[in-house]
Amino acid sequence: MKIFVDSANIQEIERFERLGVVDGVTTNPSLLAKEKSDPALQTERIVKIVKGPVSVEVVATDFEGIVAQGRKIAGIGSNVVVKIPMISEGIRAVSLLSRAGIMTNVTLIFSPAQALLAAKAGATYVSPFVGRLDDIGERGLDLVRDIVLILRNYQMKTKVLAASIRNVSQVVECARLGADVVTLPPEVIDKMFMHSLTDAGLRRFLADWEGLEKQLGREISPFKK
Ligand code: E4P
């Protein structure tokens, strides 16, 4: 399963690039607005940092507008994915852009039927929003399960990109369900590193080593010549 970072923040994106654990980035208008800098420049900066796919969303809702913005966004870089909302004008644009070889990510997917239509139109990714369904008392992970099953039943090429992920157990469940990608806020990736037994184990290893050094009365490094 690939991991994308769901952020438009340069420092966060650079931090995860350095760690080598993320495969791409997703942004959306809200995330870009949070950065309070010119969205076009911000997007160009992100695309320069990241080698993997970077999703950038259109803000038009009519077919012509979506196509025009989609072409501009795709022109930013060969790794750019045009993010398009799940509306009929959007799906019509996905059909056209995907036939023109432009990668697309259909966002705001809340039902298996929507995912099926997006896949039929040739979307590169569909983004079911797990957390937002959980917020209203529905089961976001069931949606991921259904979409994975449906797309696999017909060997459709569209990849399932689980979005709106709020915690580590949702990440693990998405991996169990066979999602192709999860996009994660920085704080969720940070939490994936954590386990109290890792911290306790490391403390013990280092303390035992220090004990040995005290016993011998000198500093020891097994890795020195
Ligand atoms: C995905 O592409 C979206 O940018 C994102 O995952 C939405 O997450 P939220 O529901 O936490 O805003």
PDB file of C-alpha atoms and ligand atoms in Angstrom:
ATOM      1  CA  MET A   1       0.000   0.000   0.000  1.00  0.00           C
ATOM      2  CA  LYS A   2       1.335   3.411  -0.897  1.00  0.00           C
ATOM      3  CA  ILE A   3       1.281   6.252   1.628  1.00  0.00           C
ATOM      4  CA  PHE A   4       0.646   9.812   0.519  1.00  0.00           C
ATOM      5  CA  VAL A   5       0.828  12.830   2.820  1.00  0.00           C
ATOM      6  CA  ASP A   6      -2.340  14.913   2.905  1.00  0.00           C
ATOM      7  CA  SER A   7      -0.832  18.381   3.258  1.00  0.00           C
ATOM      8  CA  ALA A   8       0.130  21.519   1.378  1.00  0.00           C
ATOM      9  CA  ASN A   9       2.755  22.510   3.952  1.00  0.00           C
ATOM     10  CA  ILE A  10       6.278  22.633   2.499  1.00  0.00           C
ATOM     11  CA  GLN A  11       8.089  21.903   5.799  1.00  0.00           C
ATOM     12  CA  GLU A  12       5.910  18.851   6.480  1.00  0.00           C
ATOM     13  CA  ILE A  13       6.249  17.545   2.937  1.00  0.00           C
ATOM     14  CA  GLU A  14      10.041  17.988   3.022  1.00  0.00           C
ATOM     15  CA  ARG A  15      10.218  16.267   6.402  1.00  0.00           C
ATOM     16  CA  PHE A  16       8.435  13.164   5.083  1.00  0.00           C
ATOM     17  CA  GLU A  17      10.431  13.163   1.841  1.00  0.00           C
ATOM     18  CA  ARG A  18      13.606  13.052   3.982  1.00  0.00           C
ATOM     19  CA  LEU A  19      12.213  10.163   6.020  1.00  0.00           C
ATOM     20  CA  GLY A  20      11.621   8.245   2.801  1.00  0.00           C
ATOM     21  CA  VAL A  21       8.262   6.848   3.911  1.00  0.00           C
ATOM     22  CA  VAL A  22       5.846   8.689   1.649  1.00  0.00           C
ATOM     23  CA  ASP A  23       5.094   7.992  -1.996  1.00  0.00           C
ATOM     24  CA  GLY A  24       3.120  11.092  -2.952  1.00  0.00           C
ATOM     25  CA  VAL A  25       1.044  14.056  -1.807  1.00  0.00           C
ATOM     26  CA  THR A  26      -2.610  15.063  -1.892  1.00  0.00           C
ATOM     27  CA  THR A  27      -3.728  18.660  -1.485  1.00  0.00           C
ATOM     28  CA  ASN A  28      -7.156  20.236  -1.564  1.00  0.00           C
ATOM     29  CA  PRO A  29      -8.395  23.857  -1.615  1.00  0.00           C
ATOM     30  CA  SER A  30      -8.798  23.918   2.196  1.00  0.00           C
ATOM     31  CA  LEU A  31      -5.235  22.669   2.771  1.00  0.00           C
ATOM     32  CA  LEU A  32      -3.831  25.222   0.297  1.00  0.00           C
ATOM     33  CA  ALA A  33      -5.901  28.024   1.857  1.00  0.00           C
ATOM     34  CA  LYS A  34      -4.388  27.158   5.255  1.00  0.00           C
ATOM     35  CA  GLU A  35      -0.903  27.934   3.911  1.00  0.00           C
ATOM     36  CA  LYS A  36      -1.851  31.574   3.182  1.00  0.00           C
ATOM     37  CA  SER A  37       0.484  31.846   0.195  1.00  0.00           C
ATOM     38  CA  ASP A  38      -0.223  31.963  -3.540  1.00  0.00           C
ATOM     39  CA  PRO A  39      -1.724  28.507  -4.287  1.00  0.00           C
ATOM     40  CA  ALA A  40      -0.140  28.269  -7.750  1.00  0.00           C
ATOM     41  CA  LEU A  41       3.344  29.028  -6.401  1.00  0.00           C
ATOM     42  CA  GLN A  42       2.798  26.733  -3.425  1.00  0.00           C
ATOM     43  CA  THR A  43       1.759  23.921  -5.763  1.00  0.00           C
ATOM     44  CA  GLU A  44       4.826  24.438  -7.960  1.00  0.00           C
ATOM     45  CA  ARG A  45       7.050  24.262  -4.853  1.00  0.00           C
ATOM     46  CA  ILE A  46       5.410  21.003  -3.749  1.00  0.00           C
ATOM     47  CA  VAL A  47       5.752  19.450  -7.201  1.00  0.00           C
ATOM     48  CA  LYS A  48       9.472  20.297  -7.217  1.00  0.00           C
ATOM     49  CA  ILE A  49      10.019  18.541  -3.884  1.00  0.00           C
ATOM     50  CA  VAL A  50       7.995  15.389  -4.533  1.00  0.00           C
ATOM     51  CA  LYS A  51       8.866  12.743  -7.123  1.00  0.00           C
ATOM     52  CA  GLY A  52       5.640  10.746  -6.696  1.00  0.00           C
ATOM     53  CA  PRO A  53       2.077  11.754  -7.623  1.00  0.00           C
ATOM     54  CA  VAL A  54       0.821  15.132  -6.343  1.00  0.00           C
ATOM     55  CA  SER A  55      -2.966  15.670  -6.437  1.00  0.00           C
ATOM     56  CA  VAL A  56      -4.088  19.241  -7.046  1.00  0.00           C
ATOM     57  CA  GLU A  57      -7.784  20.080  -7.069  1.00  0.00           C
ATOM     58  CA  VAL A  58      -9.774  22.175  -9.535  1.00  0.00           C
ATOM     59  CA  VAL A  59     -12.107  24.808  -8.114  1.00  0.00           C
ATOM     60  CA  ALA A  60     -14.451  25.010 -11.110  1.00  0.00           C
ATOM     61  CA  THR A  61     -17.711  23.051 -11.134  1.00  0.00           C
ATOM     62  CA  ASP A  62     -18.695  23.296 -14.827  1.00  0.00           C
ATOM     63  CA  PHE A  63     -17.293  20.972 -17.508  1.00  0.00           C
ATOM     64  CA  GLU A  64     -15.414  23.645 -19.499  1.00  0.00           C
ATOM     65  CA  GLY A  65     -13.977  25.217 -16.360  1.00  0.00           C
ATOM     66  CA  ILE A  66     -12.876  21.866 -14.918  1.00  0.00           C
ATOM     67  CA  VAL A  67     -11.212  20.859 -18.195  1.00  0.00           C
ATOM     68  CA  ALA A  68      -9.435  24.215 -18.574  1.00  0.00           C
ATOM     69  CA  GLN A  69      -8.180  24.202 -14.967  1.00  0.00           C
ATOM     70  CA  GLY A  70      -7.339  20.506 -15.233  1.00  0.00           C
ATOM     71  CA  ARG A  71      -5.111  21.082 -18.262  1.00  0.00           C
ATOM     72  CA  LYS A  72      -3.346  23.982 -16.497  1.00  0.00           C
ATOM     73  CA  ILE A  73      -2.823  21.930 -13.339  1.00  0.00           C
ATOM     74  CA  ALA A  74      -1.525  18.950 -15.333  1.00  0.00           C
ATOM     75  CA  GLY A  75       0.948  21.291 -17.044  1.00  0.00           C
ATOM     76  CA  ILE A  76       2.697  21.986 -13.714  1.00  0.00           C
ATOM     77  CA  GLY A  77       4.536  18.667 -13.863  1.00  0.00           C
ATOM     78  CA  SER A  78       4.421  15.127 -15.195  1.00  0.00           C
ATOM     79  CA  ASN A  79       3.675  13.771 -11.680  1.00  0.00           C
ATOM     80  CA  VAL A  80       0.624  16.007 -11.156  1.00  0.00           C
ATOM     81  CA  VAL A  81      -2.785  14.376 -10.731  1.00  0.00           C
ATOM     82  CA  VAL A  82      -5.850  16.543 -11.366  1.00  0.00           C
ATOM     83  CA  LYS A  83      -8.282  16.198  -8.474  1.00  0.00           C
ATOM     84  CA  ILE A  84     -11.895  16.556  -9.571  1.00  0.00           C
ATOM     85  CA  PRO A  85     -15.054  16.513  -7.422  1.00  0.00           C
ATOM     86  CA  MET A  86     -17.618  13.710  -7.812  1.00  0.00           C
ATOM     87  CA  ILE A  87     -20.252  15.625  -9.781  1.00  0.00           C
ATOM     88  CA  SER A  88     -21.580  14.808 -13.245  1.00  0.00           C
ATOM     89  CA  GLU A  89     -19.704  17.684 -14.915  1.00  0.00           C
ATOM     90  CA  GLY A  90     -16.598  16.460 -13.139  1.00  0.00           C
ATOM     91  CA  ILE A  91     -17.032  12.892 -14.360  1.00  0.00           C
ATOM     92  CA  ARG A  92     -17.497  14.163 -17.913  1.00  0.00           C
ATOM     93  CA  ALA A  93     -14.194  16.053 -17.525  1.00  0.00           C
ATOM     94  CA  VAL A  94     -12.488  12.930 -16.123  1.00  0.00           C
ATOM     95  CA  SER A  95     -13.551  11.027 -19.279  1.00  0.00           C
ATOM     96  CA  LEU A  96     -12.011  13.646 -21.510  1.00  0.00           C
ATOM     97  CA  LEU A  97      -8.847  14.274 -19.488  1.00  0.00           C
ATOM     98  CA  SER A  98      -8.107  10.589 -18.959  1.00  0.00           C
ATOM     99  CA  ARG A  99      -8.458   9.961 -22.705  1.00  0.00           C
ATOM    100  CA  ALA A 100      -5.902  12.762 -23.177  1.00  0.00           C
ATOM    101  CA  GLY A 101      -3.487  10.877 -20.890  1.00  0.00           C
ATOM    102  CA  ILE A 102      -3.927  13.176 -17.882  1.00  0.00           C
ATOM    103  CA  MET A 103      -4.021  11.513 -14.451  1.00  0.00           C
ATOM    104  CA  THR A 104      -7.147  12.202 -12.385  1.00  0.00           C
ATOM    105  CA  ASN A 105      -8.284  11.673  -8.798  1.00  0.00           C
ATOM    106  CA  VAL A 106     -12.042  11.782  -8.204  1.00  0.00           C
ATOM    107  CA  THR A 107     -12.550  13.249  -4.755  1.00  0.00           C
ATOM    108  CA  LEU A 108     -15.453  13.431  -2.289  1.00  0.00           C
ATOM    109  CA  ILE A 109     -16.515   9.834  -2.904  1.00  0.00           C
ATOM    110  CA  PHE A 110     -19.095   8.713  -0.340  1.00  0.00           C
ATOM    111  CA  SER A 111     -20.721   5.693  -2.035  1.00  0.00           C
ATOM    112  CA  PRO A 112     -19.675   2.619  -4.039  1.00  0.00           C
ATOM    113  CA  ALA A 113     -21.912   3.763  -6.914  1.00  0.00           C
ATOM    114  CA  GLN A 114     -19.985   7.035  -7.189  1.00  0.00           C
ATOM    115  CA  ALA A 115     -16.684   5.129  -7.263  1.00  0.00           C
ATOM    116  CA  LEU A 116     -17.994   2.842  -9.999  1.00  0.00           C
ATOM    117  CA  LEU A 117     -18.939   5.808 -12.194  1.00  0.00           C
ATOM    118  CA  ALA A 118     -15.563   7.466 -11.636  1.00  0.00           C
ATOM    119  CA  ALA A 119     -13.760   4.246 -12.542  1.00  0.00           C
ATOM    120  CA  LYS A 120     -15.910   3.823 -15.681  1.00  0.00           C
ATOM    121  CA  ALA A 121     -14.869   7.341 -16.728  1.00  0.00           C
ATOM    122  CA  GLY A 122     -11.213   6.279 -16.470  1.00  0.00           C
ATOM    123  CA  ALA A 123     -10.156   7.947 -13.207  1.00  0.00           C
ATOM    124  CA  THR A 124      -6.617   7.080 -12.109  1.00  0.00           C
ATOM    125  CA  TYR A 125      -7.685   7.233  -8.438  1.00  0.00           C
ATOM    126  CA  VAL A 126     -10.960   7.349  -6.515  1.00  0.00           C
ATOM    127  CA  SER A 127     -10.875   8.915  -3.055  1.00  0.00           C
ATOM    128  CA  PRO A 128     -13.434   7.541  -0.566  1.00  0.00           C
ATOM    129  CA  PHE A 129     -13.573   9.804   2.521  1.00  0.00           C
ATOM    130  CA  VAL A 130     -13.450   7.513   5.541  1.00  0.00           C
ATOM    131  CA  GLY A 131     -13.388   9.980   8.465  1.00  0.00           C
ATOM    132  CA  ARG A 132     -16.172  12.198   7.184  1.00  0.00           C
ATOM    133  CA  LEU A 133     -18.502   9.176   6.949  1.00  0.00           C
ATOM    134  CA  ASP A 134     -17.526   8.068  10.464  1.00  0.00           C
ATOM    135  CA  ASP A 135     -18.288  11.624  11.636  1.00  0.00           C
ATOM    136  CA  ILE A 136     -21.936  11.216  10.629  1.00  0.00           C
ATOM    137  CA  GLY A 137     -22.257   7.752  12.164  1.00  0.00           C
ATOM    138  CA  GLU A 138     -21.658   5.748   8.983  1.00  0.00           C
ATOM    139  CA  ARG A 139     -18.841   3.239   8.457  1.00  0.00           C
ATOM    140  CA  GLY A 140     -16.142   4.747   6.273  1.00  0.00           C
ATOM    141  CA  LEU A 141     -14.076   1.584   6.161  1.00  0.00           C
ATOM    142  CA  ASP A 142     -17.046  -0.399   4.805  1.00  0.00           C
ATOM    143  CA  LEU A 143     -17.005   1.983   1.845  1.00  0.00           C
ATOM    144  CA  VAL A 144     -13.320   1.235   1.223  1.00  0.00           C
ATOM    145  CA  ARG A 145     -14.051  -2.508   1.443  1.00  0.00           C
ATOM    146  CA  ASP A 146     -16.928  -2.261  -1.075  1.00  0.00           C
ATOM    147  CA  ILE A 147     -14.974  -0.176  -3.573  1.00  0.00           C
ATOM    148  CA  VAL A 148     -11.915  -2.457  -3.447  1.00  0.00           C
ATOM    149  CA  LEU A 149     -14.183  -5.467  -4.024  1.00  0.00           C
ATOM    150  CA  ILE A 150     -16.140  -3.894  -6.883  1.00  0.00           C
ATOM    151  CA  LEU A 151     -13.102  -2.601  -8.779  1.00  0.00           C
ATOM    152  CA  ARG A 152     -11.314  -5.952  -8.359  1.00  0.00           C
ATOM    153  CA  ASN A 153     -14.414  -7.898  -9.539  1.00  0.00           C
ATOM    154  CA  TYR A 154     -14.044  -6.258 -12.929  1.00  0.00           C
ATOM    155  CA  GLN A 155     -10.267  -5.782 -12.951  1.00  0.00           C
ATOM    156  CA  MET A 156     -10.710  -2.035 -13.309  1.00  0.00           C
ATOM    157  CA  LYS A 157      -7.437  -0.120 -13.364  1.00  0.00           C
ATOM    158  CA  THR A 158      -8.607   2.722 -11.090  1.00  0.00           C
ATOM    159  CA  LYS A 159      -6.739   2.768  -7.766  1.00  0.00           C
ATOM    160  CA  VAL A 160      -8.491   3.116  -4.414  1.00  0.00           C
ATOM    161  CA  LEU A 161      -7.003   6.045  -2.482  1.00  0.00           C
ATOM    162  CA  ALA A 162      -8.486   6.044   1.020  1.00  0.00           C
ATOM    163  CA  ALA A 163      -8.795   9.649   2.219  1.00  0.00           C
ATOM    164  CA  SER A 164     -10.006  11.550   5.277  1.00  0.00           C
ATOM    165  CA  ILE A 165      -8.094   9.185   7.533  1.00  0.00           C
ATOM    166  CA  ARG A 166      -8.030  10.231  11.178  1.00  0.00           C
ATOM    167  CA  ASN A 167      -6.126   7.514  13.055  1.00  0.00           C
ATOM    168  CA  VAL A 168      -3.591   4.698  12.855  1.00  0.00           C
ATOM    169  CA  SER A 169      -6.119   1.881  13.200  1.00  0.00           C
ATOM    170  CA  GLN A 170      -7.908   3.155  10.060  1.00  0.00           C
ATOM    171  CA  VAL A 171      -4.550   3.003   8.234  1.00  0.00           C
ATOM    172  CA  VAL A 172      -3.971  -0.605   9.256  1.00  0.00           C
ATOM    173  CA  GLU A 173      -7.542  -1.538   8.340  1.00  0.00           C
ATOM    174  CA  CYS A 174      -7.152   0.060   4.886  1.00  0.00           C
ATOM    175  CA  ALA A 175      -4.034  -2.075   4.364  1.00  0.00           C
ATOM    176  CA  ARG A 176      -5.968  -5.203   5.416  1.00  0.00           C
ATOM    177  CA  LEU A 177      -8.756  -4.309   2.984  1.00  0.00           C
ATOM    178  CA  GLY A 178      -6.323  -3.903   0.103  1.00  0.00           C
ATOM    179  CA  ALA A 179      -6.606  -0.136  -0.528  1.00  0.00           C
ATOM    180  CA  ASP A 180      -3.941   0.842  -3.066  1.00  0.00           C
ATOM    181  CA  VAL A 181      -3.095   4.111  -1.290  1.00  0.00           C
ATOM    182  CA  VAL A 182      -3.908   5.927   1.947  1.00  0.00           C
ATOM    183  CA  THR A 183      -3.422   9.665   2.203  1.00  0.00           C
ATOM    184  CA  LEU A 184      -2.576  10.733   5.726  1.00  0.00           C
ATOM    185  CA  PRO A 185      -2.362  13.980   7.665  1.00  0.00           C
ATOM    186  CA  PRO A 186       1.188  14.481   9.068  1.00  0.00           C
ATOM    187  CA  GLU A 187       0.044  13.786  12.640  1.00  0.00           C
ATOM    188  CA  VAL A 188      -1.265  10.332  11.699  1.00  0.00           C
ATOM    189  CA  ILE A 189       2.053   9.401  10.024  1.00  0.00           C
ATOM    190  CA  ASP A 190       3.876  10.605  13.161  1.00  0.00           C
ATOM    191  CA  LYS A 191       1.658   8.389  15.328  1.00  0.00           C
ATOM    192  CA  MET A 192       2.452   5.346  13.136  1.00  0.00           C
ATOM    193  CA  PHE A 193       6.026   5.482  14.486  1.00  0.00           C
ATOM    194  CA  MET A 194       4.943   5.250  18.098  1.00  0.00           C
ATOM    195  CA  HIS A 195       4.753   2.306  20.479  1.00  0.00           C
ATOM    196  CA  SER A 196       5.366   2.453  24.214  1.00  0.00           C
ATOM    197  CA  LEU A 197       7.198  -0.912  24.118  1.00  0.00           C
ATOM    198  CA  THR A 198       9.620   0.499  21.522  1.00  0.00           C
ATOM    199  CA  ASP A 199      10.438   3.420  23.838  1.00  0.00           C
ATOM    200  CA  ALA A 200      10.749   1.180  26.914  1.00  0.00           C
ATOM    201  CA  GLY A 201      12.832  -1.360  24.969  1.00  0.00           C
ATOM    202  CA  LEU A 202      15.233   1.295  23.689  1.00  0.00           C
ATOM    203  CA  ARG A 203      15.595   2.820  27.178  1.00  0.00           C
ATOM    204  CA  ARG A 204      16.532  -0.606  28.541  1.00  0.00           C
ATOM    205  CA  PHE A 205      19.070  -1.339  25.754  1.00  0.00           C
ATOM    206  CA  LEU A 206      20.814   1.994  26.305  1.00  0.00           C
ATOM    207  CA  ALA A 207      20.760   1.683  30.109  1.00  0.00           C
ATOM    208  CA  ASP A 208      22.275  -1.823  29.951  1.00  0.00           C
ATOM    209  CA  TRP A 209      25.022  -0.522  27.696  1.00  0.00           C
ATOM    210  CA  GLU A 210      25.747   2.368  30.044  1.00  0.00           C
ATOM    211  CA  GLY A 211      25.866  -0.148  32.919  1.00  0.00           C
ATOM    212  CA  LEU A 212      28.481  -2.179  31.061  1.00  0.00           C
ATOM    213  CA  GLU A 213      30.581   0.934  30.420  1.00  0.00           C
ATOM    214  CA  LYS A 214      30.421   1.837  34.125  1.00  0.00           C
ATOM    215  CA  GLN A 215      31.487  -1.695  35.065  1.00  0.00           C
ATOM    216  CA  LEU A 216      34.451  -1.561  32.695  1.00  0.00           C
ATOM    217  CA  GLY A 217      35.222   2.053  33.581  1.00  0.00           C
ATOM    218  CA  ARG A 218      35.510   3.130  29.953  1.00  0.00           C
ATOM    219  CA  GLU A 219      33.453   4.073  26.958  1.00  0.00           C
ATOM    220  CA  ILE A 220      32.919   1.202  24.544  1.00  0.00           C
ATOM    221  CA  SER A 221      31.827   1.164  20.978  1.00  0.00           C
ATOM    222  CA  PRO A 222      31.623  -2.167  19.180  1.00  0.00           C
ATOM    223  CA  PHE A 223      31.770  -0.345  15.892  1.00  0.00           C
ATOM    224  CA  LYS A 224      35.144   1.363  16.374  1.00  0.00           C
ATOM    225  CA  LYS A 225      38.217  -0.270  14.826  1.00  0.00           C
TER     226      LYS A 225
HETATM  227  C1  E4P B   1      -8.181  13.835   0.434  1.00  0.00           C
HETATM  228  O1  E4P B   1      -7.790  13.884  -0.704  1.00  0.00           O
HETATM  229  C2  E4P B   1      -8.590  14.979   1.222  1.00  0.00           C
HETATM  230  O2  E4P B   1      -7.666  16.018   0.976  1.00  0.00           O
HETATM  231  C3  E4P B   1      -8.572  14.725   2.705  1.00  0.00           C
HETATM  232  O3  E4P B   1      -8.173  13.403   3.003  1.00  0.00           O
HETATM  233  C4  E4P B   1      -9.796  15.164   3.422  1.00  0.00           C
HETATM  234  O4  E4P B   1      -9.643  14.891   4.785  1.00  0.00           O
HETATM  235  P1  E4P B   1     -10.534  15.570   5.922  1.00  0.00           P
HETATM  236  O5  E4P B   1     -11.881  14.935   5.899  1.00  0.00           O
HETATM  237  O6  E4P B   1      -9.807  15.279   7.190  1.00  0.00           O
HETATM  238  O7  E4P B   1     -10.574  17.029   5.599  1.00  0.00           O
END
